[in-house]
Every structure is written in C-alpha cells, then in structure tokens.
Short mmCIF file of N, CA and C in Angstrom, two decimals:
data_model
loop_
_atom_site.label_atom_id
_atom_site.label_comp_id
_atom_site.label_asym_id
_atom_site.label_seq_id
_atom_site.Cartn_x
_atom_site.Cartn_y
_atom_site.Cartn_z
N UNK A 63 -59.06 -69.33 -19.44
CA UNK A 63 -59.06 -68.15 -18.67
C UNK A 63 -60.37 -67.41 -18.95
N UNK A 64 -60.96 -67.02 -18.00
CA UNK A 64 -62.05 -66.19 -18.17
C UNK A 64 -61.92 -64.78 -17.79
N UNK A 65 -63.33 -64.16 -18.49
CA UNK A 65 -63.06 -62.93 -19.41
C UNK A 65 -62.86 -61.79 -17.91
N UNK A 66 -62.81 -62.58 -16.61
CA UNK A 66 -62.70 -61.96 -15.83
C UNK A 66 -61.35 -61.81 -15.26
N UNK A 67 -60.98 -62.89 -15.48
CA UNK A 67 -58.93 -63.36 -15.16
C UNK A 67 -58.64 -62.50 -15.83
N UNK A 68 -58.92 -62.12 -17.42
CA UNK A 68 -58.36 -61.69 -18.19
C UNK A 68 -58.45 -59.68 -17.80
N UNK A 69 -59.18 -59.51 -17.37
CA UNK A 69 -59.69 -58.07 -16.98
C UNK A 69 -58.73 -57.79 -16.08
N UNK A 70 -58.61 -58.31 -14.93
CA UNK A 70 -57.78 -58.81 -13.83
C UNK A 70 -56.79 -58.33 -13.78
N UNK A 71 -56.46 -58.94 -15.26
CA UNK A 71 -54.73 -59.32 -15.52
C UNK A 71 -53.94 -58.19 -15.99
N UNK A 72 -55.48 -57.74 -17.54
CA UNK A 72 -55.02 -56.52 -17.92
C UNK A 72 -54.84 -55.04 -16.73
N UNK A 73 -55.56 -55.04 -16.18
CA UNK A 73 -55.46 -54.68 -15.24
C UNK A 73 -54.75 -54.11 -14.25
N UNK A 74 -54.03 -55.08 -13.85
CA UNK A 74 -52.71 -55.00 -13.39
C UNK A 74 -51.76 -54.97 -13.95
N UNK A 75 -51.70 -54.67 -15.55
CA UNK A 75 -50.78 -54.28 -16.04
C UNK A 75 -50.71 -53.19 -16.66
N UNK A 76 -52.21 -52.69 -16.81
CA UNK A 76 -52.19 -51.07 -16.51
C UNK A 76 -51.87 -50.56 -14.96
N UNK A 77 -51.99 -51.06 -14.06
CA UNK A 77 -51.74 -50.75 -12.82
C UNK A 77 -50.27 -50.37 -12.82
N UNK A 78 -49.69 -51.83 -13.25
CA UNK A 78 -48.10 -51.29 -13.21
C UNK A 78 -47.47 -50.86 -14.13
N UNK A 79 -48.17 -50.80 -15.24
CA UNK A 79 -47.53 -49.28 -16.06
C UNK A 79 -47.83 -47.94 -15.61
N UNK A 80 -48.79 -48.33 -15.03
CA UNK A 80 -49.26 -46.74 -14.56
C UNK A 80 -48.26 -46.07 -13.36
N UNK A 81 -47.82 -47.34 -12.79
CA UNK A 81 -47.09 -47.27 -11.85
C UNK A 81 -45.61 -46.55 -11.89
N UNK A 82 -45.17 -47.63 -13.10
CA UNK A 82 -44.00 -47.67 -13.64
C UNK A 82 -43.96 -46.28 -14.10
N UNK A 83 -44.97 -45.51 -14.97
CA UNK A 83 -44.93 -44.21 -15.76
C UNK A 83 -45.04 -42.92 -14.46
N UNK A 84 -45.47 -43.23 -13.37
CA UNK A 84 -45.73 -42.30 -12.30
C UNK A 84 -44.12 -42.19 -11.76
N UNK A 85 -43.56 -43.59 -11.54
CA UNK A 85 -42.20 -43.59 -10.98
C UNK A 85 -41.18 -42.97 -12.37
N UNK A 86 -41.30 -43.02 -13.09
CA UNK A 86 -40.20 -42.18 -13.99
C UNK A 86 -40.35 -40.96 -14.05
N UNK A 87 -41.97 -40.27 -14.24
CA UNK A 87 -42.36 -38.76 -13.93
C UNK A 87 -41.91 -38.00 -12.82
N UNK A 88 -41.69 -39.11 -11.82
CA UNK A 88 -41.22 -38.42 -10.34
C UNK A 88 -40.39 -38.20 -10.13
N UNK A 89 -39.20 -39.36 -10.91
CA UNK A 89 -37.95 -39.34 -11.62
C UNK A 89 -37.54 -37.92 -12.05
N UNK A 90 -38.03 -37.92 -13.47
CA UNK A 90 -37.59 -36.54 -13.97
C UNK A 90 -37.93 -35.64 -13.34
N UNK A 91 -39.24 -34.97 -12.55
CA UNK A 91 -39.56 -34.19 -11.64
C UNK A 91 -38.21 -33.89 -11.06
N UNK A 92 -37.97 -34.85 -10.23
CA UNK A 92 -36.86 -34.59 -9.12
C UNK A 92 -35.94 -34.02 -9.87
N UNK A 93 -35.11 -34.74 -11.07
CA UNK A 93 -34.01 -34.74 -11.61
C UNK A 93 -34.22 -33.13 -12.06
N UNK A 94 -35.10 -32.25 -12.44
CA UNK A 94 -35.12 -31.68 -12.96
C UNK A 94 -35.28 -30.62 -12.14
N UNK A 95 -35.68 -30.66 -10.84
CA UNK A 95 -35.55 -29.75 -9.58
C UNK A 95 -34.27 -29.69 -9.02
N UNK A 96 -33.52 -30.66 -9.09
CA UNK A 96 -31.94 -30.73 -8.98
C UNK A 96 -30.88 -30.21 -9.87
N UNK A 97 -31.52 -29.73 -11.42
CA UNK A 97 -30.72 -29.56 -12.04
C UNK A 97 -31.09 -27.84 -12.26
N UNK A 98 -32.60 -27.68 -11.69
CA UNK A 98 -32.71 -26.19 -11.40
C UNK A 98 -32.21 -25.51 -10.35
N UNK A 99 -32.09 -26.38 -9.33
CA UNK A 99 -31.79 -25.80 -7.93
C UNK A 99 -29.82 -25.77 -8.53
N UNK A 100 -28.96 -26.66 -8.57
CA UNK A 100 -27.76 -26.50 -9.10
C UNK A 100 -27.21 -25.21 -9.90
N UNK A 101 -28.54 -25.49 -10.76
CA UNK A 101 -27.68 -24.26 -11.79
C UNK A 101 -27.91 -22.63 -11.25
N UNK A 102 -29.05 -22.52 -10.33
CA UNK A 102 -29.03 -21.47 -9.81
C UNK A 102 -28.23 -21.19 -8.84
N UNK A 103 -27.88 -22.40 -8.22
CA UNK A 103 -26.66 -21.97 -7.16
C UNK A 103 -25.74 -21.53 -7.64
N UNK A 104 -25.24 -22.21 -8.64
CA UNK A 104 -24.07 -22.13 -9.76
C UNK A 104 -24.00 -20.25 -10.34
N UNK A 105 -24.94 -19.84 -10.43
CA UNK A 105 -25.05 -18.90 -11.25
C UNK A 105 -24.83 -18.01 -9.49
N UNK A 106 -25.57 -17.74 -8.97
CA UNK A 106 -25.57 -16.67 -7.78
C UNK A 106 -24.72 -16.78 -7.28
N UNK A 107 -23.87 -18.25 -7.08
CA UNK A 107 -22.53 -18.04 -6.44
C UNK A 107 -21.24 -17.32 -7.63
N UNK A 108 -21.59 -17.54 -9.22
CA UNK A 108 -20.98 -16.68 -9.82
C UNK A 108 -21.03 -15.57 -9.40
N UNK A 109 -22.25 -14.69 -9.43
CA UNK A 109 -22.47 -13.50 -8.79
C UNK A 109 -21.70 -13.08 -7.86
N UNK A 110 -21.85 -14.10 -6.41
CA UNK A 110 -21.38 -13.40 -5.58
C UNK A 110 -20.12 -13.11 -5.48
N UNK A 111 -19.39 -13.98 -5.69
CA UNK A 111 -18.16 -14.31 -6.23
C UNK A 111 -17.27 -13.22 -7.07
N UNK A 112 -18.14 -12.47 -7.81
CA UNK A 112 -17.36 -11.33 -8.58
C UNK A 112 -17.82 -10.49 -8.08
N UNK A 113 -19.11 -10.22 -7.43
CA UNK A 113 -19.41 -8.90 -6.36
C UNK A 113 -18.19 -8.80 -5.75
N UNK A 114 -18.09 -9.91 -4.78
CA UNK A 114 -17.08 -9.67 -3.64
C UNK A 114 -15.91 -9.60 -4.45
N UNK A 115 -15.29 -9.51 -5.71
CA UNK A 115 -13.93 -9.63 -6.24
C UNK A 115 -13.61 -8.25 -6.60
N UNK A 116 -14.70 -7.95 -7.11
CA UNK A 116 -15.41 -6.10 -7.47
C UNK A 116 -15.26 -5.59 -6.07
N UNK A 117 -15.58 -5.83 -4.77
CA UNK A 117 -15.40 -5.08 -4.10
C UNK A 117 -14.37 -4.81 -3.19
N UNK A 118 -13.33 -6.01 -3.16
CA UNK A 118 -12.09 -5.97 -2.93
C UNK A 118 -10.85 -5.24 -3.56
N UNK A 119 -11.14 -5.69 -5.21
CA UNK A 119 -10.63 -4.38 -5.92
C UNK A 119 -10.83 -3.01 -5.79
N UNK A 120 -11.84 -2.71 -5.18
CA UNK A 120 -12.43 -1.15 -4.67
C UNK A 120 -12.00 -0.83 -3.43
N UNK A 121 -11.71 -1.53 -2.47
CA UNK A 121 -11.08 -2.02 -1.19
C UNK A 121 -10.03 -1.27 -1.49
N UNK A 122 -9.16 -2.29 -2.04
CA UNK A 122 -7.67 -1.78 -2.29
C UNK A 122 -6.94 -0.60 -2.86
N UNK A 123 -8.18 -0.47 -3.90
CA UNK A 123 -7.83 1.15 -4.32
C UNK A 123 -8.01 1.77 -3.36
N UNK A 124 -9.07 2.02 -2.58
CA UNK A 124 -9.29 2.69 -1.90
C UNK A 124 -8.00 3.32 -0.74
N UNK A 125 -7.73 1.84 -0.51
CA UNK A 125 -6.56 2.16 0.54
C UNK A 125 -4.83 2.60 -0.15
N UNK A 126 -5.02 1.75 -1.45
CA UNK A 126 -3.24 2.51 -2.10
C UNK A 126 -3.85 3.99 -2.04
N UNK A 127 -5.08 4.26 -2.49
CA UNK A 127 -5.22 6.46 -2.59
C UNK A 127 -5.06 6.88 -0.90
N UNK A 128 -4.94 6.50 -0.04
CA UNK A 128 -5.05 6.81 1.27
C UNK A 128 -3.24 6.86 1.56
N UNK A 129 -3.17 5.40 1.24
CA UNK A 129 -1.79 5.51 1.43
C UNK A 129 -0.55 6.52 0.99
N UNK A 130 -1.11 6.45 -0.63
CA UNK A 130 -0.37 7.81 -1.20
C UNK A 130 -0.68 8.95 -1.31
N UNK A 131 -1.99 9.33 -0.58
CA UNK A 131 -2.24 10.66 0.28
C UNK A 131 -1.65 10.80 1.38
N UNK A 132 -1.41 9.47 1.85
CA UNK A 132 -0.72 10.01 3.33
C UNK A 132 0.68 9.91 3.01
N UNK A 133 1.30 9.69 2.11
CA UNK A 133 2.70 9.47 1.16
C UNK A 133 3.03 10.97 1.17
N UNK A 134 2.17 11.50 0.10
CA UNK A 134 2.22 12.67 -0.66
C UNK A 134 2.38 13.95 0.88
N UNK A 135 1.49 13.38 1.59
CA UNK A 135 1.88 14.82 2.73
C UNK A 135 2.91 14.59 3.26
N UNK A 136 3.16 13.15 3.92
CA UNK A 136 4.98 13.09 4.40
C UNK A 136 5.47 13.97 3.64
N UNK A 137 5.56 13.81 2.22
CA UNK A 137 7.02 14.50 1.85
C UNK A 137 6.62 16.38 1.45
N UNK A 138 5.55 16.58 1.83
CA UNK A 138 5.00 17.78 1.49
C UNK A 138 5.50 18.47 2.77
N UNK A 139 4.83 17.64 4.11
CA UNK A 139 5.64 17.62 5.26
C UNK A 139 7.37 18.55 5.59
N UNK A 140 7.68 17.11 4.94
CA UNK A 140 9.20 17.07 4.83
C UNK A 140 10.04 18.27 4.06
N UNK A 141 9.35 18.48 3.11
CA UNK A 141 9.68 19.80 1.74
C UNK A 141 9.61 20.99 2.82
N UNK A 142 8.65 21.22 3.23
CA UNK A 142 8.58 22.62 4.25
C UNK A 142 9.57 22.70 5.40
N UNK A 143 9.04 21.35 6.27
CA UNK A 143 10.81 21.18 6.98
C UNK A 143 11.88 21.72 6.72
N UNK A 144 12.54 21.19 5.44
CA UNK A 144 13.49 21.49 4.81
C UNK A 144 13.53 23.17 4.20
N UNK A 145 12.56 24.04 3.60
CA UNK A 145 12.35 25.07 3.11
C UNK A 145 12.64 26.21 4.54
N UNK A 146 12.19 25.50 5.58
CA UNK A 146 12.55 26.20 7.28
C UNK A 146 13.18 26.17 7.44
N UNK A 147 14.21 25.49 7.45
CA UNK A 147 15.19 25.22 7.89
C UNK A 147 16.34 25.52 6.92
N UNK A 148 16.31 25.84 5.69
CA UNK A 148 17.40 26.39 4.94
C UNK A 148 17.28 28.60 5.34
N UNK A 149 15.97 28.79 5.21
CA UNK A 149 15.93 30.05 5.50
C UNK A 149 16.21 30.13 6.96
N UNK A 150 16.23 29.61 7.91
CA UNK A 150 16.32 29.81 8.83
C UNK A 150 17.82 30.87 9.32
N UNK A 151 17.20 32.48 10.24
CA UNK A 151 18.61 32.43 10.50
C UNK A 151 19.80 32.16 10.58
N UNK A 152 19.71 31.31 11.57
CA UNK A 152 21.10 30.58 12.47
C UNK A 152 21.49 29.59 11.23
N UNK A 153 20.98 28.69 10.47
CA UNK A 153 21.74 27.76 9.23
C UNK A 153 22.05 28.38 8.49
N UNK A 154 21.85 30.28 8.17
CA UNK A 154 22.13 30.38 7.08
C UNK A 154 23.80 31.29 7.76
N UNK A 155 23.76 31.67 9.10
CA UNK A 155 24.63 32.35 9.25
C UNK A 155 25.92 31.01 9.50
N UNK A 156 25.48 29.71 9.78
CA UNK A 156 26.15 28.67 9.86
C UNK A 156 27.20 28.45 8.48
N UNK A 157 26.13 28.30 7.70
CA UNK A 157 26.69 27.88 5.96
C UNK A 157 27.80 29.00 5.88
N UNK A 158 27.27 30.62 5.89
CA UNK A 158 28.63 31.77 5.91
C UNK A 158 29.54 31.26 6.12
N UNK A 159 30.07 30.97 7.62
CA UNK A 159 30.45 31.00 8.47
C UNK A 159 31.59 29.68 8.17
N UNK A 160 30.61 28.51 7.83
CA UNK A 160 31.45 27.56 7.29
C UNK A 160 32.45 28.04 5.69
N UNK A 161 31.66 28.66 5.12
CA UNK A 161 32.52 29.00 3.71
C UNK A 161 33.66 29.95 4.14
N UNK A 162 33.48 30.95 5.28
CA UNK A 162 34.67 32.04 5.42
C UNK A 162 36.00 31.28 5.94
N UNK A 163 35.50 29.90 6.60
CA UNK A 163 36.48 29.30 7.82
C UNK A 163 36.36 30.26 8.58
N UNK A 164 35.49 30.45 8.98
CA UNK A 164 35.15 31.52 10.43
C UNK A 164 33.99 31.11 11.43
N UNK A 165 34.24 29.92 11.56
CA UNK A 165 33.21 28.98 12.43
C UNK A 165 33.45 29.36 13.93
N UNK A 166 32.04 29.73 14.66
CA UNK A 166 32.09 30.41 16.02
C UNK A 166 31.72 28.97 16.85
N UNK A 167 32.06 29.27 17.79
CA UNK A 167 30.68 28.34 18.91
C UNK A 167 29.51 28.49 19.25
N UNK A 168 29.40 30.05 18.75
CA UNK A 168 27.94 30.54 18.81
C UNK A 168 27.02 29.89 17.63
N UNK A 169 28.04 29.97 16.71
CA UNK A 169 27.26 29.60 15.16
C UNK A 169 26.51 28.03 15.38
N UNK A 170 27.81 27.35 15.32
CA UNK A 170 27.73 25.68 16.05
C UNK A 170 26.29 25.34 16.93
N UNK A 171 26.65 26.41 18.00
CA UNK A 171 25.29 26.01 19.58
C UNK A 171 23.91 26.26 18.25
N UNK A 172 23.59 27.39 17.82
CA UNK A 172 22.54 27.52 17.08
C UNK A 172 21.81 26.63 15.97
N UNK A 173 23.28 25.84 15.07
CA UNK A 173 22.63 24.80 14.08
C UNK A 173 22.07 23.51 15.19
N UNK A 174 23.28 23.86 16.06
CA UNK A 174 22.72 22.74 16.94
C UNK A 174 21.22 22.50 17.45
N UNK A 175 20.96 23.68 18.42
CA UNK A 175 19.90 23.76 19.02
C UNK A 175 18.77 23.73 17.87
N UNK A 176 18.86 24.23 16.46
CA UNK A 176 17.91 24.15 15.44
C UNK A 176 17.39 22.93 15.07
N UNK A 177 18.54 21.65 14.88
CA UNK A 177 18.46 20.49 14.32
C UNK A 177 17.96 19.71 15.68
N UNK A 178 18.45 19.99 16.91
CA UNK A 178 17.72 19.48 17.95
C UNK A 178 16.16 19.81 18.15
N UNK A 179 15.80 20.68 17.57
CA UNK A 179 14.32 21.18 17.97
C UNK A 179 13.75 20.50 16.85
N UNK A 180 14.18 20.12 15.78
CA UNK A 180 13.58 19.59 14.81
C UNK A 180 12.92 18.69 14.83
N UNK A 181 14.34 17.70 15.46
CA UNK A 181 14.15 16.26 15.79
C UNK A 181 13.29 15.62 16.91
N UNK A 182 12.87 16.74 17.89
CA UNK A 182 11.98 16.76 18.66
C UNK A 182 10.63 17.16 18.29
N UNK A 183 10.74 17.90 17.49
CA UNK A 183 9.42 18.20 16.85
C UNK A 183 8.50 17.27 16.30
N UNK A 184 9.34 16.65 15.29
CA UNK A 184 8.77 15.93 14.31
C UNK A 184 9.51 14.07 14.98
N UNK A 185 8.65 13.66 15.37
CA UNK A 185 8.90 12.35 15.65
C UNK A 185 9.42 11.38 14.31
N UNK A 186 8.93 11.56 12.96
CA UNK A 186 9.05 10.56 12.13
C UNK A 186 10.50 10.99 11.63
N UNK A 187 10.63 12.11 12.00
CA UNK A 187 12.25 12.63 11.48
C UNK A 187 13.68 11.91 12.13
N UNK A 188 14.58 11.04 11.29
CA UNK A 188 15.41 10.39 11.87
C UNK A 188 16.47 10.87 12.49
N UNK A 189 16.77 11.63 11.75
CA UNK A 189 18.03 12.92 11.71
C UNK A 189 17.57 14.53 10.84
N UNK A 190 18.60 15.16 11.21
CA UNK A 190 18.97 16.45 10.50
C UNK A 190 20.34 16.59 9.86
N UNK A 191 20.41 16.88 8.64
CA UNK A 191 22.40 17.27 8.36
C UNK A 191 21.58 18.62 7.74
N UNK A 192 22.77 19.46 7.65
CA UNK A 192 23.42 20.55 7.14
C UNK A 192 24.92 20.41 5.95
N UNK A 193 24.18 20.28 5.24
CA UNK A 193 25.68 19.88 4.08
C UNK A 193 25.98 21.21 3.57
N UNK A 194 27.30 21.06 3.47
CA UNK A 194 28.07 22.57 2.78
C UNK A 194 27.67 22.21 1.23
N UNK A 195 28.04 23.15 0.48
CA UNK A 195 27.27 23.52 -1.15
C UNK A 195 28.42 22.77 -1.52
N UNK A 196 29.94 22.42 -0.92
CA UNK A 196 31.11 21.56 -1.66
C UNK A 196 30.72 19.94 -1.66
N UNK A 197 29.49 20.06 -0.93
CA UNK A 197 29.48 18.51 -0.29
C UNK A 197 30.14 17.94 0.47
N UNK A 198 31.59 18.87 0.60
CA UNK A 198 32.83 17.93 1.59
C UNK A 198 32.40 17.72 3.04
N UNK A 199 31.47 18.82 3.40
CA UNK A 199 31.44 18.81 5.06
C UNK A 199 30.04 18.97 5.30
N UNK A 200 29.28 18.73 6.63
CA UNK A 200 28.39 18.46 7.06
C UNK A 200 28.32 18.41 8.38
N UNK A 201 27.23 19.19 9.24
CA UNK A 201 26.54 18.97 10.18
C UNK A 201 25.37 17.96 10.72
N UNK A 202 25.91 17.06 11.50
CA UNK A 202 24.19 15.98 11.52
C UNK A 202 23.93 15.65 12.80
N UNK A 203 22.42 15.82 12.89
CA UNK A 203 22.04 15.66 14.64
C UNK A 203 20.90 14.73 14.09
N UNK A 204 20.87 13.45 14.85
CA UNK A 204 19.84 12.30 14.59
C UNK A 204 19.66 11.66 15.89
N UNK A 205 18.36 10.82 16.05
CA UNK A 205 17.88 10.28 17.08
C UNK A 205 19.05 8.76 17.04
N UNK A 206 19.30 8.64 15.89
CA UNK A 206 20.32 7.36 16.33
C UNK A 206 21.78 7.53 16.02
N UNK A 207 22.99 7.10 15.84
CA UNK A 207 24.43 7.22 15.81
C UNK A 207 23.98 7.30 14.21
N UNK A 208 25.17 7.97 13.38
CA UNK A 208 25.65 8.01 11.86
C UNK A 208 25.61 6.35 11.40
N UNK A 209 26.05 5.17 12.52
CA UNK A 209 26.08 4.14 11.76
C UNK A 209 24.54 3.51 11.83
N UNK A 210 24.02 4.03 12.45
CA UNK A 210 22.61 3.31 12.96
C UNK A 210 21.90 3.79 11.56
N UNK A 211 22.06 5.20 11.48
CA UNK A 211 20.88 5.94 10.13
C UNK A 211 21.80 5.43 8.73
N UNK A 212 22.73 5.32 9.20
CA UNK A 212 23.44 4.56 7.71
C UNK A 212 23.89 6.26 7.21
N UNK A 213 23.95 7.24 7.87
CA UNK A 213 23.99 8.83 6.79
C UNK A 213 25.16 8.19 5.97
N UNK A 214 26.60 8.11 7.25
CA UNK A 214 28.15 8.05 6.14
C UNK A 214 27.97 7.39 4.80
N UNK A 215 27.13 6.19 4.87
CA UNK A 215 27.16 5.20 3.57
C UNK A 215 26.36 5.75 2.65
N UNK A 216 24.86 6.37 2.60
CA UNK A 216 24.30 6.91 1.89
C UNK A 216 24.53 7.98 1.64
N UNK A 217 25.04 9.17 2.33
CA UNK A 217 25.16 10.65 1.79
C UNK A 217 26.08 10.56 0.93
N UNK A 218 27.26 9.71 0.27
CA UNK A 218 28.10 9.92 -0.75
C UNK A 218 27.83 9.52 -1.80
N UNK A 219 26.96 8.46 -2.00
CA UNK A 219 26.22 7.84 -2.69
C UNK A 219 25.03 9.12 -3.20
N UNK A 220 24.32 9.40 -2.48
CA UNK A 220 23.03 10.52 -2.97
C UNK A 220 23.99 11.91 -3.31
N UNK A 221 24.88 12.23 -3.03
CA UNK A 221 25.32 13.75 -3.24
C UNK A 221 26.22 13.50 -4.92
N UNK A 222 26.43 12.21 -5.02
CA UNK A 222 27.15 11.53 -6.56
C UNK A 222 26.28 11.37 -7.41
N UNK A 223 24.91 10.61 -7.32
CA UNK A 223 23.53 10.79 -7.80
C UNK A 223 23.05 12.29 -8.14
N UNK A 224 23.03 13.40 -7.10
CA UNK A 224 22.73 14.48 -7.12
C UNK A 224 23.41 15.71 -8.81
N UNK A 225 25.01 15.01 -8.25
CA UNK A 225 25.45 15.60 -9.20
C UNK A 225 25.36 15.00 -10.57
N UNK A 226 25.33 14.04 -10.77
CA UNK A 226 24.96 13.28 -12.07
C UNK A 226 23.98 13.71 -12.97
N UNK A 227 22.29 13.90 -12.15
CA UNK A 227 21.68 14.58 -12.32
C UNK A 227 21.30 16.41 -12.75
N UNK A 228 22.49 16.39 -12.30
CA UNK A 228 22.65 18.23 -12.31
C UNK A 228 23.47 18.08 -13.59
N UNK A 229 24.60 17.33 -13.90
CA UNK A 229 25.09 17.54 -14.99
C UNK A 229 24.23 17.35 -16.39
N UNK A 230 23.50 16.41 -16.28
CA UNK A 230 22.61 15.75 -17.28
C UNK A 230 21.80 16.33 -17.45
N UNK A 231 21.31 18.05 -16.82
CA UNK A 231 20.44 18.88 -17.31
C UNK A 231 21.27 19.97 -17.90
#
C-alpha cells in the first residue's frame, strides 16, 4: 500500500468519524431541544392550569356572595312583609275579633282583601296565613290550593318546632 492509499484511507476515516461525531452532536442537539421545548410546555401548562383553577375558585365565590346577597334580601324582603302585615289595621282588628269569638264579615272581607293584595304584590309569595296566638286556627290565601303549598302538612309540624324552641329558652 502506498503512502498515498494510506492517506486516502486515513482519511476517510476521519471523514467518517467526523461524520459519525457530527451525527451524534445533531443527535443531542435535537434531543435536547425536545427536552427543552417539553419541559416548558410542561411547566406553562402547569401554570395555566392553576391560573384557570384560581380563577374558577374566584368565579364561584363570587357567585355563592351574589347568591346569598340575593338570599339575604328575600328574607329581609319577607321580614318586612310580615312586620306589615302584623301591624296592619284590618289583621290586627281580625286577631281581636278572632280571640272575642266576635268574627264580622267585615273583619273576614279585610284580612281577605289584605292577604289578596299581598299575593299580588309580591309574585315570589306563595301564600299568606294569619295564625291565631293558640295556633288552633288560621286564615290562608295562596296562589295554589292548601294541598298544592303543602300549608296543612307543614304548619303543624313548624308551629311544634316553634314551640319546642320557645320552651328551650
């Protein structure tokens, strides 16, 4: 072999190491742009991921405080309703009237027409009663029948509750 074969030879085997060492560099290059590009996805989609979890939790509060603001006035609502309607003239000359056993038709037309204006007033209002202080008796004007609002089944139930409560203070 001459010293030129031999040049040649070496040659080409620096060629293809050189080759070989370019193709593994390009190798890791890549591999290593893949494992940067990954982990940053990885990481920002953490991010976003608890942004948006953070802001759903803020979401929701947001709306239970709305809700139980708009909770809190229903029954703030409802409290005054009720505070009108106990002072009111005509219910209070009703209640008398019921305790003397001296119930008029005049008395009657008036709780009536009261609990009717109510129920017209206030749309979310189902009914109106008028309960005597014995609990035994009651006046009730509602947009649906006694069995529809359920009153018969619940008012004996809540006025037994009521007193339970009253005793236990």
């Amino acid at each position: 072999m001459t010293d030129e074969e031999r040049q040649h030879e070496q040659n080409g085997k620096q060629n293809s190491a050189t080759g070989n060492l370019i193709k593994k560099i390009l190798l890791l290059v890549t591999v290593s742009i893949l494992i940067v590009t990954l982990t940053v996805a990885g990481v920002s989609l953490t991010f976003s991921i608890a942004s948006m979890k953070e802001q759903s939790v803020e979401l929701l509060q947001m709306q239970n405080n709305t809700v139980a603001e708009s909770f809190k006035g229903s029954m703030d609502s409802y409290k005054e309703i009720v505070l009108g309607t106990i002072m009111d003239d005509s219910v209070q000359n009703y209640c008398r009237q019921v305790q003397k056993n001296e119930l008029k038709t005049a008395d009657i037309d008036a709780v009536y027409s009261k609990l009717e204006n109510l129920n017209n007033m206030y749309e979310s209002l189902n009914f109106a009663a008028i309960v005597s202080s014995d609990y035994k008796s009651y006046y009730y004007r509602g947009k649906g029948s006694l069995s529809v609002t359920q009153f018969e089944e619940v008012y004996p139930q809540h006025m037994r509750d009521a007193n339970m409560r009253r005793k236990e203070r």
